[in-house]
Amino acid sequence: MRKWLIVLVSTVLSLSLAFPAVANEKEGPRSEQTLYKADVRIDPKKKQIEGSVEIQFWPKDSQAYVHIYPLAFTNEHKGELWDELLGKEVELGTYDENRILVQGKPVAVKRTGNVIEVPLPEEKSRPIVLSMDFTMKLPQNEGRMSYDEHAIWLGNWLPILAVKDQRGWHLDPYEPIGDPFFSENADYQVNVTLPDGYQLASTATDQAAIVDHSKPGQREFHLDAINVRDFALVIMDSTYHFKETKVGNTEVRTWYRNGDSEEQAVRNHTAAVEALQYFNSQFETYPYTEYDVVRIGGSINGMEYPSIVFLDGRHYLPNGDNAFVTVVHETAHQWFYSLIGNNQVDEAWLDEGFAEYATLAFLAAKYPKVGADRVLRRLKQGTITPYYVQEHLRPGQTLHAFPDNESYSDLVYSRTSSMLWMLREAWGEERLHEVLRHYVSTNRFGIANAASWKATLSEAAGEDAGAFLSYWINLDMSKQGEAAIWLEKLRQNQKNHGHPMEKEKAEK
């Protein structure tokens, strides 16, 4: 296995020369943790949802902003990028929010796109309770929130507070490229009423749900999710089954339908189990007690949410070859996005690039042939950059600046994972993963950003990583030589002395 790693690194170095300049669930909530209480009734036949949500939170301003992402699908979107995301045969949905109350009193709100602005009382010394009723008819498309004849999949469907940080409020619109979401951890209590004959999988620990059968022909599920970044849900009919395996304290469940390839379902389940085991050992133990991999319709490929990921039906076809790799990548997102949050609009490289590196590391360890092919492809895409330099494109830019999905993939996924692979080549896997564990531990349940990673990397290296990151993440070609020297110094220090942290420990 070492032989192909050496070949890959040599390939990358030659490419660079050839193309030069151009909370843990058990820890419980924080004292100021936001709490979402939702009560929804879902009609799978009519594809309708009605319900209410109550948000208890500590105010940060004289107003709050709430993202209502389903509003994005009540209007028509035109263009190639939207067609790639939603498909060309799209049915619009409807969404009505009404009876919006703050502290039990009606308020007038202002809507801009998929965001509503809610005025708050002047008193800021206690939590605010914002509540609203809503009704929606589901849109039909190929994306994250839609339905087919056997399932309803609900990603980014509940109203969720916008984030305010040192840069101000983040009120970004729904974009057709990437994952245009940014949220903070919260607790969720969600009651879901369904007709008999339907089942669900969600961000909550569904096996621990209290199920009320008191209403004839219906079941009410009481779902709790503690310290999570979002709440996703899939409603399934009786054609669905699941395979289940326990990994540590986490039940892994992989859902599939009648008619799907049983062999491919087993392969996907095995990948989820093995990936969770591997990432537990490398990046810190997964804190949640259930993880669902759910087959949906559409063509989203894979989409991650806390404790649950969506896979479209192509991953359950016979002879799916390496379809299981998507499972691995989405499982890696349970660390890099779910456990460590980031602004996926402005710094998508922090979750997608790190999740892709984790995927490469897993494949190199468990499936070397598949890993070799994927690593080589990522390194080629991540290091041949003259066109992107010329077009002033880089990994560290906002989503709307990417002209197409190819540039997004090359820069956000490939270049970032290539950067991490170069660190791995210099430091070795063990040392790099020790640094990543420290990064995970430091930012656990919080929000990481470019400065967080720079601080972690600089501390681990013993000197400032600014030039290295400017070259790799900002595509600043004036820093190429300095970045190469910095990396070589890292390699020599590791070879001769170990890393600064080890030396400091030894001296103590």
Short mmCIF file of C-alpha atoms in Angstrom, two decimals:
data_model
loop_
_atom_site.label_atom_id
_atom_site.label_comp_id
_atom_site.label_asym_id
_atom_site.label_seq_id
_atom_site.Cartn_x
_atom_site.Cartn_y
_atom_site.Cartn_z
CA MET A 1 0.00 0.00 0.00
CA ARG A 2 2.90 2.36 0.73
CA LYS A 3 4.13 1.88 -2.83
CA TRP A 4 1.08 3.46 -4.44
CA LEU A 5 1.15 6.34 -1.96
CA ILE A 6 4.70 7.18 -3.02
CA VAL A 7 3.68 7.02 -6.68
CA LEU A 8 0.73 9.35 -6.04
CA VAL A 9 2.85 11.94 -4.24
CA SER A 10 5.42 11.83 -7.03
CA THR A 11 2.62 12.34 -9.56
CA VAL A 12 1.33 15.38 -7.70
CA LEU A 13 4.76 16.96 -7.43
CA SER A 14 5.29 16.49 -11.15
CA LEU A 15 1.86 17.98 -11.89
CA SER A 16 2.67 21.02 -9.75
CA LEU A 17 5.91 21.53 -11.65
CA ALA A 18 4.22 21.03 -15.00
CA PHE A 19 1.55 23.65 -14.22
CA PRO A 20 3.25 26.32 -12.13
CA ALA A 21 1.97 29.78 -11.58
CA VAL A 22 -0.80 30.09 -13.42
CA ALA A 23 -22.25 18.06 22.32
CA ASN A 24 -22.42 15.43 23.02
CA GLU A 25 -25.88 13.91 23.32
CA LYS A 26 -24.99 12.90 26.86
CA GLU A 27 -23.53 16.24 27.81
CA GLY A 28 -26.91 17.92 27.55
CA PRO A 29 -27.70 21.44 26.35
CA ARG A 30 -25.88 24.64 27.22
CA SER A 31 -27.78 27.05 29.45
CA GLU A 32 -28.53 29.26 26.42
CA GLN A 33 -29.14 26.45 23.95
CA THR A 34 -31.94 27.17 21.50
CA LEU A 35 -34.93 24.82 21.71
CA TYR A 36 -37.23 24.00 18.78
CA LYS A 37 -40.61 22.44 19.55
CA ALA A 38 -42.52 21.33 16.48
CA ASP A 39 -45.84 19.56 16.09
CA VAL A 40 -46.62 18.42 12.54
CA ARG A 41 -49.22 16.32 10.78
CA ILE A 42 -48.15 14.78 7.50
CA ASP A 43 -50.51 13.46 4.85
CA PRO A 44 -48.39 11.22 2.60
CA LYS A 45 -51.13 10.83 0.01
CA LYS A 46 -51.89 14.52 -0.40
CA LYS A 47 -48.21 15.45 0.12
CA GLN A 48 -49.24 18.07 2.65
CA ILE A 49 -47.82 19.11 6.00
CA GLU A 50 -49.45 21.32 8.57
CA GLY A 51 -48.19 22.16 11.97
CA SER A 52 -46.56 24.62 14.30
CA VAL A 53 -43.12 25.40 15.59
CA GLU A 54 -42.05 27.19 18.76
CA ILE A 55 -38.50 28.50 19.04
CA GLN A 56 -37.11 29.41 22.45
CA PHE A 57 -33.86 31.37 22.18
CA TRP A 58 -31.77 34.13 23.67
CA PRO A 59 -31.98 37.27 21.50
CA LYS A 60 -28.89 38.80 19.91
CA ASP A 61 -30.52 41.91 18.49
CA SER A 62 -33.74 43.92 18.35
CA GLN A 63 -34.96 41.48 15.72
CA ALA A 64 -34.47 37.85 14.80
CA TYR A 65 -34.24 36.33 11.33
CA VAL A 66 -35.66 32.95 10.43
CA HIS A 67 -34.79 30.91 7.35
CA ILE A 68 -37.82 29.21 5.81
CA TYR A 69 -36.15 27.21 3.07
CA PRO A 70 -39.37 25.67 1.63
CA LEU A 71 -40.21 29.15 0.35
CA ALA A 72 -37.45 28.65 -2.23
CA PHE A 73 -39.63 26.03 -3.92
CA THR A 74 -42.77 28.14 -4.23
CA ASN A 75 -41.26 30.09 -7.14
CA GLU A 76 -39.86 28.96 -10.45
CA HIS A 77 -36.08 28.93 -10.92
CA LYS A 78 -34.53 28.99 -14.36
CA GLY A 79 -31.06 28.14 -15.52
CA GLU A 80 -28.73 25.20 -16.00
CA LEU A 81 -27.60 25.10 -12.39
CA TRP A 82 -31.16 24.91 -11.08
CA ASP A 83 -31.93 22.20 -13.62
CA GLU A 84 -28.94 20.21 -12.34
CA LEU A 85 -30.20 20.52 -8.76
CA LEU A 86 -33.96 20.14 -9.19
CA GLY A 87 -34.35 18.49 -12.58
CA LYS A 88 -36.32 19.86 -15.51
CA GLU A 89 -39.69 18.44 -14.49
CA VAL A 90 -40.50 20.46 -11.37
CA GLU A 91 -43.77 20.98 -9.55
CA LEU A 92 -43.84 23.98 -7.25
CA GLY A 93 -44.96 23.68 -3.65
CA THR A 94 -46.88 26.11 -1.49
CA TYR A 95 -46.01 27.47 1.94
CA ASP A 96 -48.02 29.69 4.27
CA GLU A 97 -46.74 30.90 7.59
CA ASN A 98 -49.36 32.50 9.78
CA ARG A 99 -50.16 33.48 13.36
CA ILE A 100 -46.60 34.48 14.15
CA LEU A 101 -46.29 35.31 17.84
CA VAL A 102 -43.48 36.63 20.02
CA GLN A 103 -43.96 36.08 23.74
CA GLY A 104 -47.54 35.11 22.91
CA LYS A 105 -48.35 38.37 21.09
CA PRO A 106 -48.93 38.77 17.32
CA VAL A 107 -46.19 40.59 15.41
CA ALA A 108 -45.86 41.89 11.87
CA VAL A 109 -42.96 40.31 10.02
CA LYS A 110 -41.08 41.27 6.89
CA ARG A 111 -40.24 38.62 4.30
CA THR A 112 -37.27 38.84 1.93
CA GLY A 113 -36.77 35.77 -0.20
CA ASN A 114 -36.75 32.75 2.11
CA VAL A 115 -36.02 34.81 5.25
CA ILE A 116 -38.49 36.50 7.59
CA GLU A 117 -37.51 39.35 9.90
CA VAL A 118 -39.24 39.21 13.28
CA PRO A 119 -39.25 42.23 15.65
CA LEU A 120 -38.41 41.42 19.27
CA PRO A 121 -39.29 43.14 22.55
CA GLU A 122 -36.68 45.37 24.14
CA GLU A 123 -36.25 43.10 27.16
CA LYS A 124 -33.16 40.93 26.50
CA SER A 125 -32.52 39.41 29.91
CA ARG A 126 -34.57 36.27 29.34
CA PRO A 127 -35.30 33.83 26.53
CA ILE A 128 -37.68 34.82 23.76
CA VAL A 129 -40.38 32.46 22.52
CA LEU A 130 -41.25 32.82 18.85
CA SER A 131 -44.05 30.65 17.49
CA MET A 132 -45.73 30.20 14.16
CA ASP A 133 -48.21 27.95 12.40
CA PHE A 134 -47.53 26.78 8.88
CA THR A 135 -49.05 24.71 6.11
CA MET A 136 -47.21 23.44 3.08
CA LYS A 137 -47.78 21.39 -0.01
CA LEU A 138 -44.58 19.63 -0.92
CA PRO A 139 -42.79 20.50 -4.13
CA GLN A 140 -41.70 17.70 -6.43
CA ASN A 141 -38.17 17.86 -7.76
CA GLU A 142 -34.89 15.93 -7.75
CA GLY A 143 -33.48 17.67 -4.68
CA ARG A 144 -33.35 17.60 -0.89
CA MET A 145 -37.04 18.11 -0.17
CA SER A 146 -39.52 16.22 -2.31
CA TYR A 147 -41.37 12.92 -2.65
CA ASP A 148 -42.10 9.93 -4.86
CA GLU A 149 -44.55 7.04 -4.68
CA HIS A 150 -42.86 5.46 -1.64
CA ALA A 151 -41.31 8.24 0.44
CA ILE A 152 -41.24 11.88 1.46
CA TRP A 153 -37.82 13.28 2.26
CA LEU A 154 -37.56 16.49 4.24
CA GLY A 155 -34.22 18.22 4.33
CA ASN A 156 -34.03 21.85 5.54
CA TRP A 157 -37.79 21.93 6.03
CA LEU A 158 -38.33 23.37 9.51
CA PRO A 159 -37.98 27.11 10.17
CA ILE A 160 -34.52 27.71 11.60
CA LEU A 161 -32.88 30.77 13.16
CA ALA A 162 -30.31 32.64 11.10
CA VAL A 163 -26.83 32.92 12.59
CA LYS A 164 -25.42 36.19 13.85
CA ASP A 165 -21.67 36.33 14.49
CA GLN A 166 -18.92 38.98 14.46
CA ARG A 167 -19.62 39.55 10.77
CA GLY A 168 -23.32 40.22 11.37
CA TRP A 169 -26.41 38.33 10.28
CA HIS A 170 -26.12 35.56 7.70
CA LEU A 171 -29.24 35.77 5.53
CA ASP A 172 -28.02 33.97 2.43
CA PRO A 173 -30.54 32.84 -0.18
CA TYR A 174 -31.00 29.28 -1.40
CA GLU A 175 -28.27 28.59 -3.99
CA PRO A 176 -28.25 25.90 -6.71
CA ILE A 177 -24.57 25.07 -6.04
CA GLY A 178 -23.33 23.47 -2.84
CA ASP A 179 -25.18 23.36 0.47
CA PRO A 180 -26.38 26.93 1.18
CA PHE A 181 -26.94 26.45 4.90
CA PHE A 182 -25.42 27.77 8.12
CA SER A 183 -26.85 26.93 11.53
CA GLU A 184 -25.95 26.55 15.18
CA ASN A 185 -26.56 23.58 17.44
CA ALA A 186 -29.90 23.36 19.20
CA ASP A 187 -32.27 20.90 20.84
CA TYR A 188 -35.33 19.61 19.00
CA GLN A 189 -38.59 18.16 20.27
CA VAL A 190 -40.64 17.12 17.24
CA ASN A 191 -44.03 15.43 17.27
CA VAL A 192 -44.95 13.81 13.95
CA THR A 193 -48.44 12.41 13.27
CA LEU A 194 -48.71 9.90 10.43
CA PRO A 195 -51.37 7.52 9.14
CA ASP A 196 -50.93 3.89 10.11
CA GLY A 197 -48.74 1.95 7.71
CA TYR A 198 -45.99 4.57 7.48
CA GLN A 199 -42.63 4.68 9.25
CA LEU A 200 -39.94 7.30 9.65
CA ALA A 201 -36.24 7.94 10.10
CA SER A 202 -34.94 11.23 11.46
CA THR A 203 -32.15 13.10 13.17
CA ALA A 204 -33.60 11.91 16.49
CA THR A 205 -32.95 8.53 18.07
CA ASP A 206 -36.07 7.06 16.47
CA GLN A 207 -35.87 3.76 18.32
CA ALA A 208 -36.29 5.69 21.56
CA ALA A 209 -39.33 7.58 20.28
CA ILE A 210 -42.55 7.42 22.26
CA VAL A 211 -45.35 6.38 19.90
CA ASP A 212 -48.94 7.31 20.70
CA HIS A 213 -51.60 5.02 19.16
CA SER A 214 -54.59 6.68 20.83
CA LYS A 215 -55.94 8.29 17.64
CA PRO A 216 -57.69 5.74 15.37
CA GLY A 217 -55.80 5.16 12.12
CA GLN A 218 -52.88 7.34 13.20
CA ARG A 219 -49.63 7.20 15.09
CA GLU A 220 -47.95 10.12 16.80
CA PHE A 221 -44.16 9.93 17.17
CA HIS A 222 -42.48 11.99 19.89
CA LEU A 223 -38.91 12.60 18.73
CA ASP A 224 -36.07 14.18 20.69
CA ALA A 225 -32.71 15.28 19.31
CA ILE A 226 -30.22 16.92 21.66
CA ASN A 227 -27.42 19.25 20.57
CA VAL A 228 -27.75 18.92 16.79
CA ARG A 229 -27.27 21.35 13.94
CA ASP A 230 -30.51 20.66 12.07
CA PHE A 231 -33.41 18.21 11.98
CA ALA A 232 -34.12 16.09 8.90
CA LEU A 233 -36.88 13.55 8.40
CA VAL A 234 -37.91 10.84 5.92
CA ILE A 235 -41.40 9.32 5.80
CA MET A 236 -41.51 5.83 4.26
CA ASP A 237 -44.22 3.37 3.32
CA SER A 238 -44.24 -0.35 4.08
CA THR A 239 -42.00 -1.20 1.10
CA TYR A 240 -39.01 -0.02 3.16
CA HIS A 241 -36.79 -2.27 5.29
CA PHE A 242 -33.54 -1.68 7.12
CA LYS A 243 -30.36 -3.48 8.06
CA GLU A 244 -28.96 -2.72 11.49
CA THR A 245 -25.58 -3.05 13.17
CA LYS A 246 -24.29 -1.51 16.38
CA VAL A 247 -21.01 0.41 16.30
CA GLY A 248 -19.94 1.32 19.82
CA ASN A 249 -22.95 3.14 21.26
CA THR A 250 -24.45 3.94 17.86
CA GLU A 251 -27.06 1.90 16.02
CA VAL A 252 -26.41 2.10 12.28
CA ARG A 253 -29.50 1.55 10.15
CA THR A 254 -29.47 1.41 6.37
CA TRP A 255 -32.87 1.72 4.70
CA TYR A 256 -33.81 0.34 1.29
CA ARG A 257 -36.93 -0.58 -0.69
CA ASN A 258 -38.48 -3.65 -2.21
CA GLY A 259 -36.98 -3.98 -5.66
CA ASP A 260 -33.62 -2.49 -4.68
CA SER A 261 -30.54 -4.64 -5.04
CA GLU A 262 -30.14 -6.58 -1.79
CA GLU A 263 -26.44 -6.97 -2.52
CA GLN A 264 -25.98 -3.23 -2.96
CA ALA A 265 -27.98 -2.51 0.19
CA VAL A 266 -25.60 -4.80 2.09
CA ARG A 267 -22.61 -3.07 0.51
CA ASN A 268 -23.93 0.35 1.52
CA HIS A 269 -24.65 -0.82 5.04
CA THR A 270 -21.21 -2.36 5.38
CA ALA A 271 -19.65 0.90 4.20
CA ALA A 272 -21.63 2.91 6.78
CA VAL A 273 -20.60 0.54 9.57
CA GLU A 274 -16.93 0.40 8.57
CA ALA A 275 -16.73 4.15 8.01
CA LEU A 276 -18.27 4.95 11.38
CA GLN A 277 -15.82 2.55 13.05
CA TYR A 278 -12.86 4.06 11.23
CA PHE A 279 -13.80 7.69 11.86
CA ASN A 280 -14.48 6.88 15.52
CA SER A 281 -10.91 5.62 15.80
CA GLN A 282 -9.36 8.51 13.89
CA PHE A 283 -11.29 11.70 14.64
CA GLU A 284 -13.13 11.26 17.97
CA THR A 285 -16.01 9.02 18.96
CA TYR A 286 -19.36 9.75 17.35
CA PRO A 287 -21.61 11.17 20.11
CA TYR A 288 -25.07 10.23 18.83
CA THR A 289 -26.81 6.91 19.44
CA GLU A 290 -28.37 6.38 16.02
CA TYR A 291 -27.22 6.91 12.45
CA ASP A 292 -29.59 6.37 9.51
CA VAL A 293 -28.62 5.94 5.86
CA VAL A 294 -31.86 6.34 3.93
CA ARG A 295 -32.67 5.58 0.31
CA ILE A 296 -34.73 8.38 -1.23
CA GLY A 297 -35.84 9.25 -4.76
CA GLY A 298 -34.59 12.11 -6.88
CA SER A 299 -30.99 12.56 -7.99
CA ILE A 300 -29.35 14.48 -5.15
CA ASN A 301 -26.61 11.82 -5.01
CA GLY A 302 -25.96 12.05 -1.26
CA MET A 303 -26.92 14.66 1.32
CA GLU A 304 -25.84 14.86 4.94
CA TYR A 305 -27.80 15.88 8.04
CA PRO A 306 -27.08 15.21 11.70
CA SER A 307 -27.50 11.48 12.40
CA ILE A 308 -29.12 10.86 9.01
CA VAL A 309 -28.04 10.98 5.37
CA PHE A 310 -29.98 10.68 2.13
CA LEU A 311 -28.90 8.52 -0.83
CA ASP A 312 -30.75 8.56 -4.13
CA GLY A 313 -31.88 5.31 -5.75
CA ARG A 314 -28.86 5.01 -8.06
CA HIS A 315 -26.89 3.80 -5.05
CA TYR A 316 -29.15 0.75 -4.75
CA LEU A 317 -28.95 -0.51 -8.33
CA PRO A 318 -27.37 -3.90 -9.14
CA ASN A 319 -23.66 -3.70 -9.99
CA GLY A 320 -23.42 -0.29 -8.37
CA ASP A 321 -19.63 -0.54 -8.48
CA ASN A 322 -18.30 2.14 -6.14
CA ALA A 323 -21.65 3.66 -5.15
CA PHE A 324 -20.78 2.80 -1.55
CA VAL A 325 -18.14 5.56 -1.61
CA THR A 326 -20.93 8.13 -1.35
CA VAL A 327 -21.97 6.47 1.92
CA VAL A 328 -18.43 6.92 3.23
CA HIS A 329 -18.32 10.59 2.22
CA GLU A 330 -21.68 11.37 3.81
CA THR A 331 -20.64 9.51 6.96
CA ALA A 332 -17.50 11.65 7.12
CA HIS A 333 -19.82 14.66 7.17
CA GLN A 334 -21.09 13.45 10.53
CA TRP A 335 -17.82 14.88 11.82
CA PHE A 336 -17.11 17.65 9.30
CA TYR A 337 -20.36 19.58 9.26
CA SER A 338 -22.49 17.88 11.88
CA LEU A 339 -20.09 17.67 14.81
CA ILE A 340 -18.04 20.68 13.68
CA GLY A 341 -20.20 23.31 12.05
CA ASN A 342 -19.10 25.93 9.55
CA ASN A 343 -20.56 28.49 7.21
CA GLN A 344 -21.27 26.28 4.20
CA VAL A 345 -22.07 29.34 2.08
CA ASP A 346 -18.81 31.25 2.55
CA GLU A 347 -16.43 28.44 3.55
CA ALA A 348 -17.71 25.25 1.97
CA TRP A 349 -14.15 23.86 1.79
CA LEU A 350 -14.15 23.39 5.57
CA ASP A 351 -16.78 20.66 5.48
CA GLU A 352 -16.68 19.28 1.94
CA GLY A 353 -12.90 19.24 1.59
CA PHE A 354 -12.30 17.74 5.03
CA ALA A 355 -15.06 15.16 4.52
CA GLU A 356 -13.50 14.21 1.19
CA TYR A 357 -10.04 13.85 2.77
CA ALA A 358 -11.56 11.60 5.45
CA THR A 359 -13.15 9.55 2.66
CA LEU A 360 -9.77 9.16 0.94
CA ALA A 361 -8.12 8.14 4.19
CA PHE A 362 -10.78 5.50 4.83
CA LEU A 363 -10.52 4.09 1.31
CA ALA A 364 -6.72 4.00 1.49
CA ALA A 365 -6.99 1.95 4.68
CA LYS A 366 -9.91 -0.33 3.77
CA TYR A 367 -10.18 -0.45 -0.04
CA PRO A 368 -6.69 0.39 -1.39
CA LYS A 369 -7.47 -0.06 -5.09
CA VAL A 370 -10.57 2.16 -4.94
CA GLY A 371 -8.63 4.56 -2.72
CA ALA A 372 -5.69 4.81 -5.11
CA ASP A 373 -7.93 5.69 -8.04
CA ARG A 374 -9.88 8.31 -6.09
CA VAL A 375 -6.80 9.89 -4.52
CA LEU A 376 -5.11 10.22 -7.89
CA ARG A 377 -8.22 11.81 -9.39
CA ARG A 378 -8.55 14.31 -6.54
CA LEU A 379 -4.87 15.21 -6.70
CA LYS A 380 -5.03 15.83 -10.43
CA GLN A 381 -8.14 17.99 -10.10
CA GLY A 382 -6.78 19.80 -7.06
CA THR A 383 -3.34 20.72 -8.39
CA ILE A 384 -3.94 21.57 -12.06
CA THR A 385 -5.22 25.09 -11.44
CA PRO A 386 -4.00 27.60 -14.11
CA TYR A 387 -7.53 28.16 -15.43
CA TYR A 388 -8.91 28.86 -11.95
CA VAL A 389 -6.04 31.22 -11.17
CA GLN A 390 -6.76 33.09 -14.39
CA GLU A 391 -10.48 33.27 -13.59
CA HIS A 392 -9.83 34.37 -9.99
CA LEU A 393 -11.65 31.35 -8.56
CA ARG A 394 -10.55 29.66 -5.35
CA PRO A 395 -11.80 27.25 -2.67
CA GLY A 396 -12.26 30.03 -0.11
CA GLN A 397 -15.04 31.93 -1.87
CA THR A 398 -18.79 32.17 -1.43
CA LEU A 399 -21.11 29.76 -3.26
CA HIS A 400 -22.55 32.25 -5.74
CA ALA A 401 -19.03 32.96 -7.05
CA PHE A 402 -18.74 29.46 -8.51
CA PRO A 403 -19.89 29.46 -12.15
CA ASP A 404 -20.59 25.71 -12.28
CA ASN A 405 -20.50 22.48 -10.34
CA GLU A 406 -17.23 21.41 -11.95
CA SER A 407 -15.30 24.35 -10.53
CA TYR A 408 -17.00 23.85 -7.18
CA SER A 409 -15.92 20.19 -7.11
CA ASP A 410 -12.37 20.84 -8.29
CA LEU A 411 -11.70 23.61 -5.80
CA VAL A 412 -13.83 22.85 -2.75
CA TYR A 413 -13.49 19.05 -2.76
CA SER A 414 -10.31 18.29 -4.69
CA ARG A 415 -7.99 21.16 -3.84
CA THR A 416 -8.82 21.10 -0.13
CA SER A 417 -8.44 17.31 0.12
CA SER A 418 -5.19 17.61 -1.87
CA MET A 419 -3.91 20.12 0.68
CA LEU A 420 -4.67 17.69 3.48
CA TRP A 421 -3.09 14.83 1.52
CA MET A 422 0.10 16.88 1.17
CA LEU A 423 0.12 17.37 4.94
CA ARG A 424 -0.36 13.62 5.31
CA GLU A 425 2.62 12.96 3.01
CA ALA A 426 4.80 15.32 5.06
CA TRP A 427 3.60 14.35 8.54
CA GLY A 428 2.33 10.82 8.06
CA GLU A 429 -1.22 9.67 8.62
CA GLU A 430 -0.88 9.22 12.36
CA ARG A 431 0.38 12.74 12.99
CA LEU A 432 -2.12 14.42 10.66
CA HIS A 433 -4.99 12.55 12.25
CA GLU A 434 -3.77 13.56 15.69
CA VAL A 435 -3.98 17.18 14.53
CA LEU A 436 -7.45 16.60 13.09
CA ARG A 437 -8.58 15.03 16.38
CA HIS A 438 -7.40 18.15 18.17
CA TYR A 439 -9.28 20.29 15.63
CA VAL A 440 -12.45 18.25 16.15
CA SER A 441 -12.17 18.35 19.92
CA THR A 442 -11.52 22.10 20.01
CA ASN A 443 -14.50 22.97 17.79
CA ARG A 444 -16.90 20.23 18.86
CA PHE A 445 -20.57 21.32 18.62
CA GLY A 446 -19.44 24.81 17.67
CA ILE A 447 -18.62 26.75 14.51
CA ALA A 448 -15.20 26.48 12.91
CA ASN A 449 -13.84 28.86 10.30
CA ALA A 450 -10.66 29.43 8.31
CA ALA A 451 -9.05 31.09 11.32
CA SER A 452 -9.83 28.03 13.46
CA TRP A 453 -8.03 25.72 11.04
CA LYS A 454 -5.12 28.14 10.63
CA ALA A 455 -4.68 28.31 14.41
CA THR A 456 -4.76 24.51 14.74
CA LEU A 457 -2.34 24.00 11.86
CA SER A 458 0.06 26.73 12.99
CA GLU A 459 0.17 25.38 16.54
CA ALA A 460 0.81 21.85 15.31
CA ALA A 461 3.54 22.97 12.90
CA GLY A 462 5.21 25.29 15.36
CA GLU A 463 5.06 28.24 13.00
CA ASP A 464 2.54 30.31 11.08
CA ALA A 465 0.65 28.42 8.36
CA GLY A 466 -0.61 31.57 6.64
CA ALA A 467 1.40 31.28 3.41
CA PHE A 468 0.60 27.58 3.06
CA LEU A 469 -3.15 28.25 3.39
CA SER A 470 -3.02 31.30 1.13
CA TYR A 471 -1.57 29.13 -1.61
CA TRP A 472 -3.91 26.18 -1.19
CA ILE A 473 -7.19 27.84 -0.19
CA ASN A 474 -6.93 31.31 -1.75
CA LEU A 475 -4.92 30.14 -4.79
CA ASP A 476 -2.41 32.94 -4.18
CA MET A 477 0.34 31.80 -6.55
CA SER A 478 2.78 34.33 -5.11
CA LYS A 479 2.85 32.09 -2.03
CA GLN A 480 3.62 28.86 -3.92
CA GLY A 481 7.35 28.82 -3.16
CA GLU A 482 6.85 29.83 0.46
CA ALA A 483 4.18 27.15 0.87
CA ALA A 484 6.51 24.50 -0.58
CA ILE A 485 9.33 25.52 1.78
CA TRP A 486 6.94 25.47 4.75
CA LEU A 487 5.78 21.97 3.83
CA GLU A 488 9.32 20.69 3.32
CA LYS A 489 10.33 22.10 6.69
CA LEU A 490 7.39 20.22 8.20
CA ARG A 491 8.59 17.03 6.53
CA GLN A 492 12.15 17.43 7.77
CA ASN A 493 11.10 18.32 11.32
CA GLN A 494 8.89 15.25 11.45
CA LYS A 495 11.67 13.08 10.06
CA ASN A 496 14.39 14.39 12.36
CA HIS A 497 12.71 15.44 15.56
CA GLY A 498 9.02 14.61 15.59
CA HIS A 499 6.63 17.50 15.91
CA PRO A 500 6.87 20.49 18.31
CA MET A 501 4.11 19.22 20.59
CA GLU A 502 5.92 15.89 21.05
CA LYS A 503 9.18 17.67 21.79
CA GLU A 504 7.53 19.93 24.36
CA LYS A 505 5.93 16.92 26.08
CA ALA A 506 9.28 15.13 26.14
CA GLU A 507 11.04 18.12 27.72
CA LYS A 508 8.39 18.28 30.44
#
